Amino acid sequence: MNVHQLSGGTSRETWSFDAGGRGLILQCQRQSDDAVRLGLDSQTALLRAVRAASVPVPEVVASGEGDPDVGDWMIVERLDGETIPRKILRDDTFAAVRPRLTADVATALARIHSIPLGTVASLERRDEVAAYRRILDDVGEPHPAFELAFRWLERNRPPPSEPAVVHGDFRMGNFIVSAGGLRAVLDWELAHIGDPLEDLGWICVKSWRFGGTLPVGGFGKREELHADYERASGRTIDPDAARWWEVFGTLRWGVICIMQAMRHLSGAERSVELAAIGRRVAEVEHDVMAYLP
Amino acid sequence: MTAPHDRPTVPELLEAVREFVEAGFAESAEARVRFHARVAANVLCIVERELALGAEQQRAHEARLRALGFRDDAALAAAIKSRSVDDRYDEIARAVRDSIHDKLLVANPGYIEI
């Protein structure tokens, strides 16, 4: 069976094991820990829907809900490939793959955004800007740079695109890349109904470039991403609107860093790593100010 | 040295602990331990830089805010949010950028060049 645990917490666990001649991953979740993250039951439905739309994702082999011992659970196939961004961006193994990654992620995004809105009923329609505004207010720490960014976003908001199913965390770190290209898009728990440009902006945020120089995940150019996406989706991208979402994505990352430090400070999860993230907020303030006049 | 205390001084003690963390876990087989030791050593570097620069930065920051007419960052943040300083964008953005520069000098000086 070759069973071992990949991650664990009070409400969620992930295990790897072999059965029936193939590698599998078991995820279980006793209850959804917050309102923003999708429950495992919804993630299962979403994974099946996006797979039907030819988005590269692991196949769901089996799933169940409300088990008295493990709660909701799903078993997916374990895929070969690399998830560590710095390896994908630097290792020779991926030298031939890197030039095609932009087209691969553009196509995957176009397919995700083509899924009919009613396919997964539990996906929430939400205004991400308002959601992160609220989070920053709730934390109560003053960040003048982020206030300037929110003010800029407020004054420059582009007209909304046709709403779509968005992944919500579409970036390096959530991709499995193999010798053949983008093998799978992982981590669907932040999926919701929103502006498709949100995903296109998020993948360009500086912290997802992992030291790479190119804006799209460290490996691609914005113009290529947009052209490939337009070809695959039939949608038209306004570069200024895409940039607006990139600025929002940067601000969002800053707020997430603050939340991570707060997890440590509140005692929810004491960790030197989370504590250190609090001092990385200045990097994101620097990044967001670089977009502003 | 801060009287009545003996050497090592606070910066010297911190340096000693940081060197211990850096060297002590470098050989550890467990990747997770090595990673957290690296993070911890980096946190100690931040503390060392803040001890060296913090007092001067605090004075500069207060002067910056006073020149703009605010008593602290919370007041500045609230003013930006309330849109009442929209017409003073340039001077406020300049002050905010100066503050970020000082924060990075402590948190991660290497980031300023990127």
mmCIF file of C-alpha atoms in Angstrom:
data_model
loop_
_atom_site.group_PDB
_atom_site.id
_atom_site.type_symbol
_atom_site.label_atom_id
_atom_site.label_comp_id
_atom_site.label_asym_id
_atom_site.label_seq_id
_atom_site.Cartn_x
_atom_site.Cartn_y
_atom_site.Cartn_z
ATOM 1 C CA MET A 1 0.000 0.000 0.000
ATOM 2 C CA ASN A 2 2.988 2.326 0.624
ATOM 3 C CA VAL A 3 0.852 4.633 2.810
ATOM 4 C CA HIS A 4 2.255 7.916 4.056
ATOM 5 C CA GLN A 5 0.809 11.201 5.217
ATOM 6 C CA LEU A 6 1.587 14.297 3.115
ATOM 7 C CA SER A 7 -0.019 16.900 5.354
ATOM 8 C CA GLY A 8 -2.302 17.052 8.336
ATOM 9 C CA GLY A 9 -4.161 19.459 10.531
ATOM 10 C CA THR A 10 -7.086 19.558 12.907
ATOM 11 C CA SER A 11 -9.708 19.434 10.161
ATOM 12 C CA ARG A 12 -7.901 18.292 6.996
ATOM 13 C CA GLU A 13 -5.531 15.490 6.094
ATOM 14 C CA THR A 14 -3.801 14.334 2.910
ATOM 15 C CA TRP A 15 -2.406 10.823 2.416
ATOM 16 C CA SER A 16 -0.538 9.129 -0.402
ATOM 17 C CA PHE A 17 -0.898 5.399 -1.108
ATOM 18 C CA ASP A 18 -0.764 2.795 -3.874
ATOM 19 C CA ALA A 19 -3.667 0.562 -4.857
ATOM 20 C CA GLY A 20 -4.778 -1.316 -7.946
ATOM 21 C CA GLY A 21 -1.390 -0.731 -9.566
ATOM 22 C CA ARG A 22 -1.447 3.046 -9.379
ATOM 23 C CA GLY A 23 -0.552 5.904 -7.077
ATOM 24 C CA LEU A 24 -3.417 7.680 -5.349
ATOM 25 C CA ILE A 25 -3.994 10.630 -3.056
ATOM 26 C CA LEU A 26 -6.635 10.664 -0.314
ATOM 27 C CA GLN A 27 -7.878 13.984 0.995
ATOM 28 C CA CYS A 28 -10.291 14.231 3.882
ATOM 29 C CA GLN A 29 -11.879 17.167 5.586
ATOM 30 C CA ARG A 30 -14.004 17.025 8.707
ATOM 31 C CA GLN A 31 -15.568 20.404 8.082
ATOM 32 C CA SER A 32 -14.841 23.411 5.953
ATOM 33 C CA ASP A 33 -12.743 25.651 8.207
ATOM 34 C CA ASP A 34 -13.857 28.979 6.787
ATOM 35 C CA ALA A 35 -16.467 30.588 4.604
ATOM 36 C CA VAL A 36 -14.131 31.460 1.718
ATOM 37 C CA ARG A 37 -12.703 27.985 1.069
ATOM 38 C CA LEU A 38 -14.762 25.439 -0.813
ATOM 39 C CA GLY A 39 -15.748 22.286 1.028
ATOM 40 C CA LEU A 40 -14.277 19.047 -0.262
ATOM 41 C CA ASP A 41 -17.671 17.960 -1.634
ATOM 42 C CA SER A 42 -17.797 21.062 -3.862
ATOM 43 C CA GLN A 43 -14.141 20.633 -4.874
ATOM 44 C CA THR A 44 -14.908 17.103 -6.000
ATOM 45 C CA ALA A 45 -17.820 18.282 -8.157
ATOM 46 C CA LEU A 46 -15.690 21.096 -9.565
ATOM 47 C CA LEU A 47 -12.746 18.793 -10.388
ATOM 48 C CA ARG A 48 -15.098 16.515 -12.330
ATOM 49 C CA ALA A 49 -16.597 19.491 -14.198
ATOM 50 C CA VAL A 50 -13.271 21.036 -15.185
ATOM 51 C CA ARG A 51 -11.893 17.647 -16.229
ATOM 52 C CA ALA A 52 -14.904 17.257 -18.513
ATOM 53 C CA ALA A 53 -13.913 20.641 -19.994
ATOM 54 C CA SER A 54 -10.409 19.223 -20.729
ATOM 55 C CA VAL A 55 -8.643 21.240 -18.019
ATOM 56 C CA PRO A 56 -5.611 19.220 -16.871
ATOM 57 C CA VAL A 57 -6.503 18.040 -13.345
ATOM 58 C CA PRO A 58 -6.100 14.752 -11.459
ATOM 59 C CA GLU A 59 -8.922 12.277 -12.055
ATOM 60 C CA VAL A 60 -11.299 11.825 -9.111
ATOM 61 C CA VAL A 61 -11.338 8.067 -8.529
ATOM 62 C CA ALA A 62 -13.834 7.986 -5.645
ATOM 63 C CA SER A 63 -15.430 10.364 -3.180
ATOM 64 C CA GLY A 64 -17.849 10.428 -0.281
ATOM 65 C CA GLU A 65 -19.462 12.776 2.194
ATOM 66 C CA GLY A 66 -20.096 12.827 5.912
ATOM 67 C CA ASP A 67 -18.179 9.705 6.916
ATOM 68 C CA PRO A 68 -18.316 9.468 10.733
ATOM 69 C CA ASP A 69 -14.516 8.974 10.961
ATOM 70 C CA VAL A 70 -13.009 11.147 8.230
ATOM 71 C CA GLY A 71 -15.818 13.511 7.166
ATOM 72 C CA ASP A 72 -15.853 14.389 3.475
ATOM 73 C CA TRP A 73 -13.217 12.621 1.391
ATOM 74 C CA MET A 74 -11.950 12.187 -2.143
ATOM 75 C CA ILE A 75 -9.387 9.948 -3.762
ATOM 76 C CA VAL A 76 -7.603 11.317 -6.823
ATOM 77 C CA GLU A 77 -4.872 9.890 -9.025
ATOM 78 C CA ARG A 78 -1.308 10.799 -8.048
ATOM 79 C CA LEU A 79 0.385 12.442 -11.020
ATOM 80 C CA ASP A 80 4.076 12.476 -11.831
ATOM 81 C CA GLY A 81 5.770 15.800 -12.329
ATOM 82 C CA GLU A 82 7.196 18.787 -10.513
ATOM 83 C CA THR A 83 5.368 21.379 -8.415
ATOM 84 C CA ILE A 84 8.338 23.288 -6.955
ATOM 85 C CA PRO A 85 8.475 26.604 -8.870
ATOM 86 C CA ARG A 86 12.237 27.151 -8.615
ATOM 87 C CA LYS A 87 12.900 23.714 -10.130
ATOM 88 C CA ILE A 88 10.422 24.303 -12.957
ATOM 89 C CA LEU A 89 12.042 27.686 -13.664
ATOM 90 C CA ARG A 90 15.677 26.572 -13.430
ATOM 91 C CA ASP A 91 16.241 22.815 -13.831
ATOM 92 C CA ASP A 92 17.554 21.636 -17.184
ATOM 93 C CA THR A 93 14.864 18.931 -17.183
ATOM 94 C CA PHE A 94 12.285 21.627 -17.909
ATOM 95 C CA ALA A 95 14.304 23.736 -20.388
ATOM 96 C CA ALA A 96 12.316 22.414 -23.335
ATOM 97 C CA VAL A 97 8.999 22.795 -21.493
ATOM 98 C CA ARG A 98 9.358 26.393 -20.321
ATOM 99 C CA PRO A 99 8.753 28.017 -23.743
ATOM 100 C CA ARG A 100 5.360 26.294 -24.037
ATOM 101 C CA LEU A 101 4.158 26.831 -20.473
ATOM 102 C CA THR A 102 2.548 30.202 -21.244
ATOM 103 C CA ALA A 103 0.411 28.661 -23.991
ATOM 104 C CA ASP A 104 -0.463 25.736 -21.700
ATOM 105 C CA VAL A 105 -1.628 27.918 -18.814
ATOM 106 C CA ALA A 106 -3.498 30.245 -21.199
ATOM 107 C CA THR A 107 -5.378 27.287 -22.678
ATOM 108 C CA ALA A 108 -6.147 25.829 -19.250
ATOM 109 C CA LEU A 109 -7.492 29.199 -18.068
ATOM 110 C CA ALA A 110 -9.615 29.625 -21.217
ATOM 111 C CA ARG A 111 -11.168 26.208 -20.573
ATOM 112 C CA ILE A 112 -11.802 26.911 -16.882
ATOM 113 C CA HIS A 113 -13.462 30.208 -17.808
ATOM 114 C CA SER A 114 -15.668 28.468 -20.401
ATOM 115 C CA ILE A 115 -17.465 26.281 -17.864
ATOM 116 C CA PRO A 116 -21.193 27.165 -17.643
ATOM 117 C CA LEU A 117 -21.811 29.145 -14.453
ATOM 118 C CA GLY A 118 -24.461 26.782 -13.101
ATOM 119 C CA THR A 119 -22.289 23.643 -13.386
ATOM 120 C CA VAL A 120 -21.235 23.651 -9.738
ATOM 121 C CA ALA A 121 -24.067 25.129 -7.725
ATOM 122 C CA SER A 122 -22.045 25.871 -4.583
ATOM 123 C CA LEU A 123 -19.648 28.320 -6.252
ATOM 124 C CA GLU A 124 -20.109 31.697 -4.657
ATOM 125 C CA ARG A 125 -20.225 34.934 -6.641
ATOM 126 C CA ARG A 126 -18.104 37.404 -4.725
ATOM 127 C CA ASP A 127 -16.427 40.755 -5.060
ATOM 128 C CA GLU A 128 -12.804 40.001 -4.176
ATOM 129 C CA VAL A 129 -11.880 43.657 -3.759
ATOM 130 C CA ALA A 130 -14.588 44.179 -1.138
ATOM 131 C CA ALA A 131 -13.642 40.891 0.550
ATOM 132 C CA TYR A 132 -9.962 41.873 1.008
ATOM 133 C CA ARG A 133 -10.942 45.422 1.995
ATOM 134 C CA ARG A 134 -12.954 43.876 4.828
ATOM 135 C CA ILE A 135 -10.108 41.593 5.895
ATOM 136 C CA LEU A 136 -7.639 44.492 6.109
ATOM 137 C CA ASP A 137 -10.182 46.513 8.124
ATOM 138 C CA ASP A 138 -10.744 43.582 10.486
ATOM 139 C CA VAL A 139 -7.008 43.170 11.137
ATOM 140 C CA GLY A 140 -6.810 46.844 12.053
ATOM 141 C CA GLU A 141 -3.083 47.349 11.349
ATOM 142 C CA PRO A 142 -2.354 50.588 9.444
ATOM 143 C CA HIS A 143 -0.814 50.178 5.990
ATOM 144 C CA PRO A 144 -0.819 53.535 4.160
ATOM 145 C CA ALA A 145 0.643 51.909 1.016
ATOM 146 C CA PHE A 146 -2.256 49.468 0.821
ATOM 147 C CA GLU A 147 -4.721 52.319 1.404
ATOM 148 C CA LEU A 148 -3.178 54.149 -1.557
ATOM 149 C CA ALA A 149 -3.538 50.953 -3.592
ATOM 150 C CA PHE A 150 -7.191 50.462 -2.610
ATOM 151 C CA ARG A 151 -7.853 54.117 -3.483
ATOM 152 C CA TRP A 152 -6.158 53.696 -6.883
ATOM 153 C CA LEU A 153 -8.164 50.522 -7.562
ATOM 154 C CA GLU A 154 -11.370 52.303 -6.604
ATOM 155 C CA ARG A 155 -10.673 55.212 -8.966
ATOM 156 C CA ASN A 156 -9.479 53.098 -11.896
ATOM 157 C CA ARG A 157 -11.738 50.045 -11.798
ATOM 158 C CA PRO A 158 -12.427 48.791 -15.327
ATOM 159 C CA PRO A 159 -15.913 47.695 -16.418
ATOM 160 C CA PRO A 160 -16.457 44.071 -15.312
ATOM 161 C CA SER A 161 -15.875 41.233 -17.782
ATOM 162 C CA GLU A 162 -18.486 38.584 -18.463
ATOM 163 C CA PRO A 163 -18.417 36.569 -15.198
ATOM 164 C CA ALA A 164 -16.873 33.098 -15.205
ATOM 165 C CA VAL A 165 -15.812 30.235 -12.969
ATOM 166 C CA VAL A 166 -12.404 31.401 -11.732
ATOM 167 C CA HIS A 167 -9.808 29.195 -10.053
ATOM 168 C CA GLY A 168 -8.912 31.828 -7.461
ATOM 169 C CA ASP A 169 -5.316 30.689 -6.831
ATOM 170 C CA PHE A 170 -3.997 30.078 -10.351
ATOM 171 C CA ARG A 171 -0.211 30.367 -9.998
ATOM 172 C CA MET A 172 3.150 28.619 -9.887
ATOM 173 C CA GLY A 173 3.110 26.306 -6.883
ATOM 174 C CA ASN A 174 -0.339 25.027 -7.825
ATOM 175 C CA PHE A 175 0.798 23.523 -11.130
ATOM 176 C CA ILE A 176 2.223 20.078 -11.805
ATOM 177 C CA VAL A 177 4.639 20.385 -14.721
ATOM 178 C CA SER A 178 6.066 17.349 -16.519
ATOM 179 C CA ALA A 179 8.238 16.877 -19.605
ATOM 180 C CA GLY A 180 5.071 17.233 -21.684
ATOM 181 C CA GLY A 181 4.089 20.631 -20.263
ATOM 182 C CA LEU A 182 1.356 21.623 -17.794
ATOM 183 C CA ARG A 183 0.238 18.299 -16.336
ATOM 184 C CA ALA A 184 -2.316 19.502 -13.774
ATOM 185 C CA VAL A 185 -3.815 22.513 -12.041
ATOM 186 C CA LEU A 186 -4.187 21.871 -8.299
ATOM 187 C CA ASP A 187 -5.786 23.445 -5.244
ATOM 188 C CA TRP A 188 -9.292 24.469 -6.249
ATOM 189 C CA GLU A 189 -10.516 25.488 -2.801
ATOM 190 C CA LEU A 190 -10.614 29.231 -3.622
ATOM 191 C CA ALA A 191 -12.687 28.779 -6.805
ATOM 192 C CA HIS A 192 -15.672 31.084 -7.187
ATOM 193 C CA ILE A 193 -17.671 33.022 -9.760
ATOM 194 C CA GLY A 194 -15.917 36.258 -10.647
ATOM 195 C CA ASP A 195 -14.054 38.263 -13.249
ATOM 196 C CA PRO A 196 -11.854 35.945 -15.356
ATOM 197 C CA LEU A 197 -9.158 38.638 -15.416
ATOM 198 C CA GLU A 198 -8.646 37.903 -11.721
ATOM 199 C CA ASP A 199 -6.865 34.630 -12.644
ATOM 200 C CA LEU A 200 -4.865 36.322 -15.434
ATOM 201 C CA GLY A 201 -3.689 39.052 -13.055
ATOM 202 C CA TRP A 202 -2.876 36.719 -10.158
ATOM 203 C CA ILE A 203 -0.430 34.570 -12.131
ATOM 204 C CA CYS A 204 1.577 37.752 -12.921
ATOM 205 C CA VAL A 205 1.963 38.873 -9.284
ATOM 206 C CA LYS A 206 5.654 39.277 -8.477
ATOM 207 C CA SER A 207 5.797 36.775 -5.639
ATOM 208 C CA TRP A 208 4.685 34.007 -8.040
ATOM 209 C CA ARG A 209 7.692 34.663 -10.285
ATOM 210 C CA PHE A 210 10.001 32.964 -7.776
ATOM 211 C CA GLY A 211 13.002 35.020 -8.838
ATOM 212 C CA GLY A 212 12.279 34.631 -12.561
ATOM 213 C CA THR A 213 12.399 37.818 -14.597
ATOM 214 C CA LEU A 214 9.350 37.307 -16.821
ATOM 215 C CA PRO A 215 5.988 38.457 -15.418
ATOM 216 C CA VAL A 216 3.855 35.357 -16.091
ATOM 217 C CA GLY A 217 4.928 32.962 -13.333
ATOM 218 C CA GLY A 218 8.577 33.838 -13.996
ATOM 219 C CA PHE A 219 8.434 32.110 -17.403
ATOM 220 C CA GLY A 220 6.255 34.102 -19.838
ATOM 221 C CA LYS A 221 5.332 37.494 -21.238
ATOM 222 C CA ARG A 222 1.971 39.153 -20.596
ATOM 223 C CA GLU A 223 1.405 39.769 -24.330
ATOM 224 C CA GLU A 224 1.869 36.044 -25.073
ATOM 225 C CA LEU A 225 -0.448 35.020 -22.237
ATOM 226 C CA HIS A 226 -3.128 37.414 -23.452
ATOM 227 C CA ALA A 227 -2.803 36.455 -27.142
ATOM 228 C CA ASP A 228 -2.902 32.712 -26.374
ATOM 229 C CA TYR A 229 -5.836 33.195 -24.011
ATOM 230 C CA GLU A 230 -7.781 35.279 -26.542
ATOM 231 C CA ARG A 231 -7.226 32.614 -29.202
ATOM 232 C CA ALA A 232 -8.343 29.802 -26.914
ATOM 233 C CA SER A 233 -11.280 31.573 -25.260
ATOM 234 C CA GLY A 234 -12.723 33.904 -27.888
ATOM 235 C CA ARG A 235 -12.724 36.603 -25.189
ATOM 236 C CA THR A 236 -10.935 39.917 -25.689
ATOM 237 C CA ILE A 237 -8.506 41.210 -23.074
ATOM 238 C CA ASP A 238 -8.108 44.887 -22.324
ATOM 239 C CA PRO A 239 -4.451 45.118 -21.170
ATOM 240 C CA ASP A 240 -5.288 47.998 -18.792
ATOM 241 C CA ALA A 241 -8.025 45.924 -17.171
ATOM 242 C CA ALA A 242 -5.645 42.955 -16.862
ATOM 243 C CA ARG A 243 -3.068 45.255 -15.258
ATOM 244 C CA TRP A 244 -5.712 46.511 -12.814
ATOM 245 C CA TRP A 245 -6.266 42.908 -11.702
ATOM 246 C CA GLU A 246 -2.499 42.418 -11.383
ATOM 247 C CA VAL A 247 -2.358 45.426 -9.051
ATOM 248 C CA PHE A 248 -5.265 43.963 -7.097
ATOM 249 C CA GLY A 249 -3.509 40.578 -6.972
ATOM 250 C CA THR A 250 -0.402 42.226 -5.511
ATOM 251 C CA LEU A 251 -2.514 43.972 -2.874
ATOM 252 C CA ARG A 252 -4.338 40.710 -2.166
ATOM 253 C CA TRP A 253 -0.998 38.949 -1.586
ATOM 254 C CA GLY A 254 -0.025 41.715 0.840
ATOM 255 C CA VAL A 255 -3.231 41.223 2.816
ATOM 256 C CA ILE A 256 -2.690 37.453 2.815
ATOM 257 C CA CYS A 257 0.831 37.979 4.247
ATOM 258 C CA ILE A 258 -0.668 40.107 7.029
ATOM 259 C CA MET A 259 -3.223 37.356 7.727
ATOM 260 C CA GLN A 260 -0.462 34.740 7.889
ATOM 261 C CA ALA A 261 1.473 36.760 10.458
ATOM 262 C CA MET A 262 -1.774 37.192 12.404
ATOM 263 C CA ARG A 263 -2.220 33.413 12.507
ATOM 264 C CA HIS A 264 1.002 33.322 14.509
ATOM 265 C CA LEU A 265 0.282 36.420 16.603
ATOM 266 C CA SER A 266 -3.240 35.318 17.539
ATOM 267 C CA GLY A 267 -1.927 31.934 18.676
ATOM 268 C CA ALA A 268 -3.953 30.059 16.046
ATOM 269 C CA GLU A 269 -0.700 28.548 14.749
ATOM 270 C CA ARG A 270 2.571 29.522 16.448
ATOM 271 C CA SER A 271 5.357 29.393 13.840
ATOM 272 C CA VAL A 272 8.582 31.292 13.209
ATOM 273 C CA GLU A 273 7.835 31.002 9.479
ATOM 274 C CA LEU A 274 4.460 32.749 9.837
ATOM 275 C CA ALA A 275 6.014 35.371 12.119
ATOM 276 C CA ALA A 276 8.698 36.122 9.509
ATOM 277 C CA ILE A 277 6.048 36.590 6.806
ATOM 278 C CA GLY A 278 4.811 39.661 8.715
ATOM 279 C CA ARG A 279 8.055 41.440 7.846
ATOM 280 C CA ARG A 280 7.686 40.485 4.172
ATOM 281 C CA VAL A 281 4.660 42.776 3.914
ATOM 282 C CA ALA A 282 7.078 45.659 3.220
ATOM 283 C CA GLU A 283 8.197 43.839 0.045
ATOM 284 C CA VAL A 284 4.604 43.717 -1.183
ATOM 285 C CA GLU A 285 4.074 47.378 -0.276
ATOM 286 C CA HIS A 286 7.160 48.129 -2.403
ATOM 287 C CA ASP A 287 5.743 46.020 -5.261
ATOM 288 C CA VAL A 288 2.296 47.605 -5.171
ATOM 289 C CA MET A 289 3.712 51.151 -5.075
ATOM 290 C CA ALA A 290 5.686 50.327 -8.232
ATOM 291 C CA TYR A 291 2.381 50.128 -10.150
ATOM 292 C CA LEU A 292 1.036 53.411 -8.741
ATOM 293 C CA PRO A 293 1.839 56.872 -10.093
ATOM 294 C CA MET B 1 27.024 48.480 25.929
ATOM 295 C CA THR B 2 24.088 49.449 28.131
ATOM 296 C CA ALA B 3 25.057 49.903 31.809
ATOM 297 C CA PRO B 4 24.916 48.129 34.165
ATOM 298 C CA HIS B 5 25.084 45.094 31.876
ATOM 299 C CA ASP B 6 28.240 43.287 30.890
ATOM 300 C CA ARG B 7 29.416 42.160 27.506
ATOM 301 C CA PRO B 8 28.242 40.516 25.351
ATOM 302 C CA THR B 9 25.966 43.412 24.451
ATOM 303 C CA VAL B 10 22.490 42.739 23.077
ATOM 304 C CA PRO B 11 23.728 42.835 19.446
ATOM 305 C CA GLU B 12 26.616 40.525 20.380
ATOM 306 C CA LEU B 13 24.281 38.067 22.104
ATOM 307 C CA LEU B 14 21.960 38.055 19.097
ATOM 308 C CA GLU B 15 24.853 37.481 16.749
ATOM 309 C CA ALA B 16 25.979 34.526 18.847
ATOM 310 C CA VAL B 17 22.508 32.966 18.767
ATOM 311 C CA ARG B 18 22.172 33.583 15.035
ATOM 312 C CA GLU B 19 25.545 31.938 14.366
ATOM 313 C CA PHE B 20 24.474 28.967 16.471
ATOM 314 C CA VAL B 21 21.210 28.608 14.561
ATOM 315 C CA GLU B 22 22.965 28.973 11.195
ATOM 316 C CA ALA B 23 25.693 26.456 11.956
ATOM 317 C CA GLY B 24 23.825 24.133 14.303
ATOM 318 C CA PHE B 25 21.130 23.099 11.847
ATOM 319 C CA ALA B 26 23.028 23.323 8.571
ATOM 320 C CA GLU B 27 23.882 19.625 8.832
ATOM 321 C CA SER B 28 20.455 18.501 9.976
ATOM 322 C CA ALA B 29 19.121 15.789 7.727
ATOM 323 C CA GLU B 30 15.545 16.911 7.985
ATOM 324 C CA ALA B 31 14.677 19.440 5.275
ATOM 325 C CA ARG B 32 11.909 20.976 7.389
ATOM 326 C CA VAL B 33 14.256 21.650 10.306
ATOM 327 C CA ARG B 34 16.879 23.125 7.971
ATOM 328 C CA PHE B 35 14.234 25.369 6.399
ATOM 329 C CA HIS B 36 12.937 26.651 9.733
ATOM 330 C CA ALA B 37 16.491 27.212 10.990
ATOM 331 C CA ARG B 38 17.157 29.342 7.920
ATOM 332 C CA VAL B 39 13.973 31.317 8.579
ATOM 333 C CA ALA B 40 14.917 31.737 12.263
ATOM 334 C CA ALA B 41 18.445 32.914 11.403
ATOM 335 C CA ASN B 42 16.935 35.415 8.975
ATOM 336 C CA VAL B 43 14.574 36.684 11.690
ATOM 337 C CA LEU B 44 17.607 37.275 13.920
ATOM 338 C CA CYS B 45 19.242 39.257 11.083
ATOM 339 C CA ILE B 46 16.114 41.456 10.985
ATOM 340 C CA VAL B 47 16.339 42.019 14.734
ATOM 341 C CA GLU B 48 20.044 42.919 14.469
ATOM 342 C CA ARG B 49 19.332 45.474 11.725
ATOM 343 C CA GLU B 50 16.387 46.963 13.600
ATOM 344 C CA LEU B 51 18.526 47.356 16.725
ATOM 345 C CA ALA B 52 21.106 49.223 14.655
ATOM 346 C CA LEU B 53 18.724 51.399 12.607
ATOM 347 C CA GLY B 54 15.417 51.441 14.488
ATOM 348 C CA ALA B 55 15.851 54.518 16.694
ATOM 349 C CA GLU B 56 16.993 56.768 13.845
ATOM 350 C CA GLN B 57 14.263 55.396 11.552
ATOM 351 C CA GLN B 58 11.626 56.081 14.182
ATOM 352 C CA ARG B 59 12.723 59.733 14.445
ATOM 353 C CA ALA B 60 12.736 60.098 10.641
ATOM 354 C CA HIS B 61 9.311 58.472 10.384
ATOM 355 C CA GLU B 62 7.779 60.743 12.993
ATOM 356 C CA ALA B 63 9.241 63.793 11.241
ATOM 357 C CA ARG B 64 7.838 62.578 7.907
ATOM 358 C CA LEU B 65 4.360 62.149 9.347
ATOM 359 C CA ARG B 66 4.510 65.469 11.214
ATOM 360 C CA ALA B 67 5.423 67.283 7.991
ATOM 361 C CA LEU B 68 2.279 65.823 6.408
ATOM 362 C CA GLY B 69 0.167 66.725 9.447
ATOM 363 C CA PHE B 70 -0.428 63.231 10.857
ATOM 364 C CA ARG B 71 0.425 61.879 14.275
ATOM 365 C CA ASP B 72 0.867 58.245 13.188
ATOM 366 C CA ASP B 73 0.391 55.721 10.371
ATOM 367 C CA ALA B 74 -3.142 54.947 11.506
ATOM 368 C CA ALA B 75 -4.160 58.600 11.021
ATOM 369 C CA LEU B 76 -2.470 58.703 7.604
ATOM 370 C CA ALA B 77 -4.118 55.432 6.528
ATOM 371 C CA ALA B 78 -7.525 56.695 7.690
ATOM 372 C CA ALA B 79 -7.093 59.975 5.788
ATOM 373 C CA ILE B 80 -6.218 58.158 2.548
ATOM 374 C CA LYS B 81 -9.167 55.822 2.995
ATOM 375 C CA SER B 82 -11.589 58.694 3.633
ATOM 376 C CA ARG B 83 -10.464 60.299 0.318
ATOM 377 C CA SER B 84 -9.727 63.537 2.147
ATOM 378 C CA VAL B 85 -6.123 63.694 0.884
ATOM 379 C CA ASP B 86 -6.731 62.758 -2.774
ATOM 380 C CA ASP B 87 -5.399 66.179 -3.829
ATOM 381 C CA ARG B 88 -2.108 65.625 -1.937
ATOM 382 C CA TYR B 89 -1.205 62.353 -3.663
ATOM 383 C CA ASP B 90 2.364 63.238 -4.661
ATOM 384 C CA GLU B 91 3.665 64.286 -1.238
ATOM 385 C CA ILE B 92 1.863 61.413 0.485
ATOM 386 C CA ALA B 93 3.106 58.802 -1.989
ATOM 387 C CA ARG B 94 6.650 60.139 -1.553
ATOM 388 C CA ALA B 95 6.447 59.799 2.237
ATOM 389 C CA VAL B 96 4.927 56.310 1.970
ATOM 390 C CA ARG B 97 7.719 55.222 -0.389
ATOM 391 C CA ASP B 98 10.331 56.602 2.035
ATOM 392 C CA SER B 99 8.747 54.593 4.884
ATOM 393 C CA ILE B 100 8.757 51.417 2.797
ATOM 394 C CA HIS B 101 12.426 52.014 1.961
ATOM 395 C CA ASP B 102 13.246 52.186 5.689
ATOM 396 C CA LYS B 103 11.190 49.071 6.446
ATOM 397 C CA LEU B 104 13.056 47.154 3.739
ATOM 398 C CA LEU B 105 16.432 48.339 5.049
ATOM 399 C CA VAL B 106 15.545 46.318 8.155
ATOM 400 C CA ALA B 107 13.382 43.502 6.769
ATOM 401 C CA ASN B 108 15.237 42.676 3.555
ATOM 402 C CA PRO B 109 17.785 45.203 2.224
ATOM 403 C CA GLY B 110 18.473 43.003 -0.799
ATOM 404 C CA TYR B 111 14.922 43.594 -2.010
ATOM 405 C CA ILE B 112 15.480 47.312 -2.613
ATOM 406 C CA GLU B 113 17.735 46.651 -5.594
ATOM 407 C CA ILE B 114 15.399 44.214 -7.358
#
